[in-house]
Amino acid sequence: MTTPCIITVAITGSVPQKADNPAVPISVEEQIDSTHASFEAGATIVHLHVRNDDGSPTSSVDRFGRVLEGLRRHCPGMIVQFSTGGRSGAGHERGTHLSLKPDMASLATGSVNFPSRVYDNSPELIDWLAAEMRVHRIKPEVEVFDLSMIFRAAGMASQGDIVGPLHVQFVMGIRNAMPVDRDVLAFYVQTLARLNPQATWTGAGIGRDQMTLARWSLELGGHCQTGMEDNVRLNRETLAPSNASLVEAVATLCDDFDRPVATWREARQLLGIPIPD
Ligand code: ZN
């Protein structure tokens, strides 16, 4: 039996792109509706940033709380993952919403250049975010933008700084960070398996490379991320009409690779996240 594929949907990024694609969900209601449609299409993790109504980024705990409450009600069983990155605050501001106890949160284990800035993750901030996640029993998704971050994550897992089985996401295709390169991805996968044989992983590609990474992840035994945070187009000609349309495209790809799409129960079992009552 092949391992079911967990599909993550990153519905809304931290950087405004509503002008490019008006279907990017911004309001609390839009975010809940878009996640619900994606859940029905097969997504079992939602990766979440929140915005103000004018589309500007915010780290408002109240806003995260309202979306979380709606998701718990409308998408029971779905895994909710808060972002601790992007532009939603600086320093410890990036972790104040963890007190709301989502199921997961992203955790970058190093710094990297992004298109026009440094994505700054100091050792102190990484340790503090990981400690907050331990206090609130939140499973981290380690965001790996470079090889050193795999080693940092494996080290944290072996010291008990990351609780439970390690889960990482390999991100490729951000300008000035790691390009989309299959040999490098295969080496990441092999290195992760050597350092932490139980670890699970997801591949995430940016823009038109979103589907490329989904395909390679299915081939190499990983899980997939899609959604409008990273890509607003179905293909070169067509804007994606919804997050759910991107999830459907990945679910179809899973069929091609004989990988069943994971149910929320299977996703929680694979990641070691408790099943809610
Ligand atoms: Zn994000």
Short mmCIF file of C-alpha atoms and ligand atoms in Angstrom, two decimals:
data_model
loop_
_atom_site.label_atom_id
_atom_site.label_comp_id
_atom_site.label_asym_id
_atom_site.label_seq_id
_atom_site.Cartn_x
_atom_site.Cartn_y
_atom_site.Cartn_z
CA MET A 1 0.00 0.00 0.00
CA THR A 2 1.35 3.41 -0.90
CA THR A 3 1.41 6.18 1.68
CA PRO A 4 -1.51 8.58 1.37
CA CYS A 5 -0.53 12.08 0.27
CA ILE A 6 -1.26 14.97 2.61
CA ILE A 7 -2.27 18.06 0.64
CA THR A 8 -1.57 21.41 2.30
CA VAL A 9 -3.34 24.49 1.02
CA ALA A 10 -1.68 27.85 1.64
CA ILE A 11 -4.71 30.01 0.99
CA THR A 12 -3.39 33.56 1.49
CA GLY A 13 0.18 34.77 1.63
CA SER A 14 1.52 37.65 3.65
CA VAL A 15 2.28 39.76 0.58
CA PRO A 16 -0.65 41.51 -1.14
CA GLN A 17 -1.51 39.93 -4.51
CA LYS A 18 -5.24 40.53 -4.61
CA ALA A 19 -4.62 42.96 -7.49
CA ASP A 20 -3.23 40.07 -9.53
CA ASN A 21 -5.96 37.60 -8.67
CA PRO A 22 -9.15 38.83 -6.99
CA ALA A 23 -9.89 35.26 -5.86
CA VAL A 24 -7.20 35.40 -3.14
CA PRO A 25 -9.22 35.25 0.11
CA ILE A 26 -8.66 38.24 2.43
CA SER A 27 -11.61 38.72 4.80
CA VAL A 28 -12.28 36.28 7.63
CA GLU A 29 -15.35 34.96 5.77
CA GLU A 30 -13.44 34.58 2.50
CA GLN A 31 -10.65 32.69 4.27
CA ILE A 32 -13.08 30.31 5.96
CA ASP A 33 -15.07 29.71 2.74
CA SER A 34 -11.93 29.17 0.66
CA THR A 35 -10.49 26.74 3.22
CA HIS A 36 -13.77 24.85 3.44
CA ALA A 37 -13.92 24.39 -0.35
CA SER A 38 -10.26 23.28 -0.33
CA PHE A 39 -10.99 20.80 2.49
CA GLU A 40 -13.82 19.32 0.43
CA ALA A 41 -11.44 19.05 -2.53
CA GLY A 42 -8.92 17.03 -0.47
CA ALA A 43 -6.70 19.46 1.45
CA THR A 44 -6.15 18.39 5.07
CA ILE A 45 -3.75 21.10 6.26
CA VAL A 46 -4.41 24.82 5.87
CA HIS A 47 -1.36 27.08 6.15
CA LEU A 48 -2.56 30.45 7.34
CA HIS A 49 -1.54 34.10 7.22
CA VAL A 50 -4.12 36.77 8.01
CA ARG A 51 -4.60 40.24 6.55
CA ASN A 52 -6.46 43.42 7.36
CA ASP A 53 -9.58 44.04 5.28
CA ASP A 54 -7.56 46.38 3.01
CA GLY A 55 -5.22 43.48 2.21
CA SER A 56 -2.27 44.69 4.27
CA PRO A 57 -0.45 42.10 6.40
CA THR A 58 -1.21 41.86 10.11
CA SER A 59 -0.20 39.68 13.05
CA SER A 60 -3.46 40.41 14.89
CA VAL A 61 -4.16 37.65 17.40
CA ASP A 62 -7.84 38.56 17.28
CA ARG A 63 -7.91 38.04 13.52
CA PHE A 64 -6.12 34.67 13.74
CA GLY A 65 -8.55 33.69 16.51
CA ARG A 66 -11.63 34.50 14.43
CA VAL A 67 -10.39 32.48 11.46
CA LEU A 68 -9.35 29.56 13.70
CA GLU A 69 -12.76 29.47 15.37
CA GLY A 70 -14.53 29.44 11.99
CA LEU A 71 -12.27 26.68 10.66
CA ARG A 72 -12.81 24.50 13.75
CA ARG A 73 -16.55 24.84 13.17
CA HIS A 74 -16.72 24.45 9.37
CA CYS A 75 -13.81 22.07 8.72
CA PRO A 76 -13.79 19.68 11.69
CA GLY A 77 -10.66 17.51 11.74
CA MET A 78 -8.69 19.72 9.35
CA ILE A 79 -5.18 20.57 10.58
CA VAL A 80 -4.73 24.31 11.07
CA GLN A 81 -1.17 25.58 10.67
CA PHE A 82 -0.31 29.21 11.54
CA SER A 83 2.56 30.93 9.80
CA THR A 84 5.21 32.44 12.07
CA GLY A 85 7.03 33.98 9.14
CA GLY A 86 6.32 36.31 6.28
CA ARG A 87 5.74 39.93 7.04
CA SER A 88 3.26 39.42 9.82
CA GLY A 89 5.40 41.10 12.47
CA ALA A 90 8.96 41.24 13.74
CA GLY A 91 10.78 39.29 16.45
CA HIS A 92 8.57 37.80 19.13
CA GLU A 93 5.51 39.42 17.51
CA ARG A 94 5.77 36.51 15.07
CA GLY A 95 4.72 34.09 17.80
CA THR A 96 2.09 35.86 19.93
CA HIS A 97 -0.75 34.06 18.09
CA LEU A 98 0.65 30.66 19.14
CA SER A 99 -1.26 31.08 22.43
CA LEU A 100 -4.38 30.23 20.36
CA LYS A 101 -3.01 26.66 20.11
CA PRO A 102 -3.36 25.80 16.41
CA ASP A 103 -2.44 22.19 15.51
CA MET A 104 0.75 23.23 13.72
CA ALA A 105 2.91 26.27 13.06
CA SER A 106 5.67 26.97 10.59
CA LEU A 107 9.22 27.27 11.93
CA ALA A 108 12.12 28.37 9.72
CA THR A 109 15.40 27.04 11.12
CA GLY A 110 17.73 29.58 9.50
CA SER A 111 17.96 32.82 7.54
CA VAL A 112 17.91 33.22 3.78
CA ASN A 113 17.67 35.91 1.10
CA PHE A 114 14.22 36.50 -0.39
CA PRO A 115 13.52 38.52 -3.58
CA SER A 116 14.01 41.93 -1.95
CA ARG A 117 14.92 41.33 1.70
CA VAL A 118 16.61 39.05 4.17
CA TYR A 119 14.26 36.51 5.77
CA ASP A 120 15.78 36.94 9.17
CA ASN A 121 15.56 34.03 11.64
CA SER A 122 18.12 34.48 14.39
CA PRO A 123 19.11 31.49 16.55
CA GLU A 124 17.44 33.22 19.52
CA LEU A 125 14.15 33.67 17.64
CA ILE A 126 14.16 30.08 16.37
CA ASP A 127 14.70 28.71 19.88
CA TRP A 128 12.03 31.01 21.33
CA LEU A 129 9.41 30.04 18.69
CA ALA A 130 10.19 26.34 19.18
CA ALA A 131 9.83 26.76 22.97
CA GLU A 132 6.45 28.47 22.54
CA MET A 133 5.33 25.58 20.33
CA ARG A 134 6.36 23.10 23.03
CA VAL A 135 4.44 25.03 25.70
CA HIS A 136 1.27 25.10 23.59
CA ARG A 137 1.69 21.54 22.18
CA ILE A 138 1.90 22.76 18.59
CA LYS A 139 3.64 20.60 16.02
CA PRO A 140 6.16 22.58 13.98
CA GLU A 141 6.45 22.34 10.23
CA VAL A 142 10.10 23.17 9.67
CA GLU A 143 10.48 25.38 6.60
CA VAL A 144 13.71 24.42 4.85
CA PHE A 145 15.06 27.00 2.40
CA ASP A 146 18.60 25.64 2.43
CA LEU A 147 20.61 22.56 3.38
CA SER A 148 21.86 23.90 6.73
CA MET A 149 18.27 24.21 7.92
CA ILE A 150 17.79 20.42 7.64
CA PHE A 151 20.76 19.88 9.96
CA ARG A 152 19.48 22.49 12.41
CA ALA A 153 16.03 20.82 12.43
CA ALA A 154 17.45 17.32 12.91
CA GLY A 155 19.64 18.62 15.75
CA MET A 156 16.66 20.26 17.44
CA ALA A 157 14.62 17.06 17.08
CA SER A 158 17.35 14.89 18.62
CA GLN A 159 17.71 17.32 21.56
CA GLY A 160 13.97 17.24 22.17
CA ASP A 161 13.51 20.89 21.16
CA ILE A 162 10.99 19.76 18.55
CA VAL A 163 8.41 17.45 20.02
CA GLY A 164 7.12 14.41 18.16
CA PRO A 165 8.11 13.17 14.73
CA LEU A 166 9.91 15.75 12.61
CA HIS A 167 8.02 17.22 9.65
CA VAL A 168 9.75 19.52 7.19
CA GLN A 169 8.80 21.44 4.08
CA PHE A 170 11.34 21.96 1.31
CA VAL A 171 10.71 25.31 -0.40
CA MET A 172 12.09 25.87 -3.89
CA GLY A 173 11.71 28.63 -6.45
CA ILE A 174 11.89 31.79 -4.31
CA ARG A 175 14.17 34.24 -6.13
CA ASN A 176 17.57 34.54 -4.40
CA ALA A 177 16.87 31.39 -2.33
CA MET A 178 17.07 27.74 -3.54
CA PRO A 179 16.00 27.33 -7.20
CA VAL A 180 13.82 24.48 -8.41
CA ASP A 181 16.32 21.66 -8.88
CA ARG A 182 15.39 18.00 -8.77
CA ASP A 183 18.86 16.70 -7.89
CA VAL A 184 19.00 19.06 -4.91
CA LEU A 185 15.51 17.99 -3.81
CA ALA A 186 16.53 14.33 -4.02
CA PHE A 187 19.64 15.12 -1.94
CA TYR A 188 17.52 16.98 0.65
CA VAL A 189 15.22 13.96 0.89
CA GLN A 190 18.14 11.55 1.24
CA THR A 191 19.85 13.76 3.84
CA LEU A 192 16.68 14.13 5.90
CA ALA A 193 16.16 10.33 5.83
CA ARG A 194 19.78 9.78 6.95
CA LEU A 195 19.57 12.26 9.84
CA ASN A 196 16.02 11.44 10.95
CA PRO A 197 14.59 8.28 9.34
CA GLN A 198 11.08 8.85 10.75
CA ALA A 199 10.75 12.37 9.38
CA THR A 200 8.00 13.26 6.92
CA TRP A 201 8.26 16.02 4.33
CA THR A 202 6.34 18.21 1.91
CA GLY A 203 7.62 19.89 -1.25
CA ALA A 204 6.55 23.45 -2.05
CA GLY A 205 7.27 25.24 -5.33
CA ILE A 206 6.60 28.86 -6.16
CA GLY A 207 4.63 30.15 -9.16
CA ARG A 208 4.50 27.83 -12.14
CA ASP A 209 6.86 25.47 -10.30
CA GLN A 210 4.16 24.61 -7.78
CA MET A 211 3.01 21.64 -9.89
CA THR A 212 6.61 20.65 -10.67
CA LEU A 213 7.34 20.28 -6.96
CA ALA A 214 4.04 18.44 -6.43
CA ARG A 215 5.03 15.92 -9.12
CA TRP A 216 8.54 15.42 -7.76
CA SER A 217 7.20 15.08 -4.20
CA LEU A 218 4.79 12.36 -5.28
CA GLU A 219 7.60 10.57 -7.12
CA LEU A 220 9.94 10.74 -4.11
CA GLY A 221 7.37 9.74 -1.49
CA GLY A 222 6.62 13.15 0.01
CA HIS A 223 3.53 15.27 0.51
CA CYS A 224 2.30 18.29 -1.48
CA GLN A 225 1.59 21.95 -0.91
CA THR A 226 -0.51 24.11 -3.17
CA GLY A 227 -2.54 27.31 -2.88
CA MET A 228 -2.61 30.97 -3.75
CA GLU A 229 0.06 32.06 -1.29
CA ASP A 230 2.68 30.68 -3.66
CA ASN A 231 0.89 30.57 -7.01
CA VAL A 232 -2.23 32.30 -8.35
CA ARG A 233 -2.37 30.60 -11.76
CA LEU A 234 -3.75 27.26 -12.94
CA ASN A 235 -1.42 27.50 -15.94
CA ARG A 236 0.28 30.12 -18.09
CA GLU A 237 -3.01 31.31 -19.60
CA THR A 238 -5.44 30.94 -16.73
CA LEU A 239 -5.71 32.54 -13.29
CA ALA A 240 -6.81 30.03 -10.67
CA PRO A 241 -10.48 30.68 -9.90
CA SER A 242 -10.05 29.43 -6.32
CA ASN A 243 -7.74 27.67 -3.90
CA ALA A 244 -9.95 24.59 -4.30
CA SER A 245 -9.15 24.49 -8.04
CA LEU A 246 -5.45 24.21 -7.20
CA VAL A 247 -6.17 21.46 -4.65
CA GLU A 248 -8.20 19.58 -7.28
CA ALA A 249 -5.26 19.74 -9.69
CA VAL A 250 -2.95 18.18 -7.07
CA ALA A 251 -5.55 15.54 -6.16
CA THR A 252 -5.69 14.55 -9.85
CA LEU A 253 -1.91 14.30 -9.90
CA CYS A 254 -2.05 12.01 -6.83
CA ASP A 255 -4.26 9.66 -8.88
CA ASP A 256 -1.65 9.61 -11.65
CA PHE A 257 0.96 8.47 -9.13
CA ASP A 258 -1.35 5.96 -7.39
CA ARG A 259 -1.13 7.93 -4.17
CA PRO A 260 -4.47 8.15 -2.39
CA VAL A 261 -5.27 11.61 -1.03
CA ALA A 262 -5.02 11.44 2.76
CA THR A 263 -8.16 11.93 4.82
CA TRP A 264 -7.85 14.25 7.82
CA ARG A 265 -7.60 11.21 10.12
CA GLU A 266 -4.81 9.72 8.02
CA ALA A 267 -3.03 13.08 7.88
CA ARG A 268 -3.14 13.37 11.67
CA GLN A 269 -1.89 9.80 12.08
CA LEU A 270 0.98 10.31 9.62
CA LEU A 271 2.06 13.50 11.40
CA GLY A 272 1.45 12.33 14.99
CA ILE A 273 -1.18 14.99 15.65
CA PRO A 274 -3.95 13.94 18.07
CA ILE A 275 -7.42 13.20 16.66
CA PRO A 276 -9.91 15.66 18.20
CA ASP A 277 -12.89 14.27 20.18
ZN ZN B 1 3.29 31.22 4.42
#
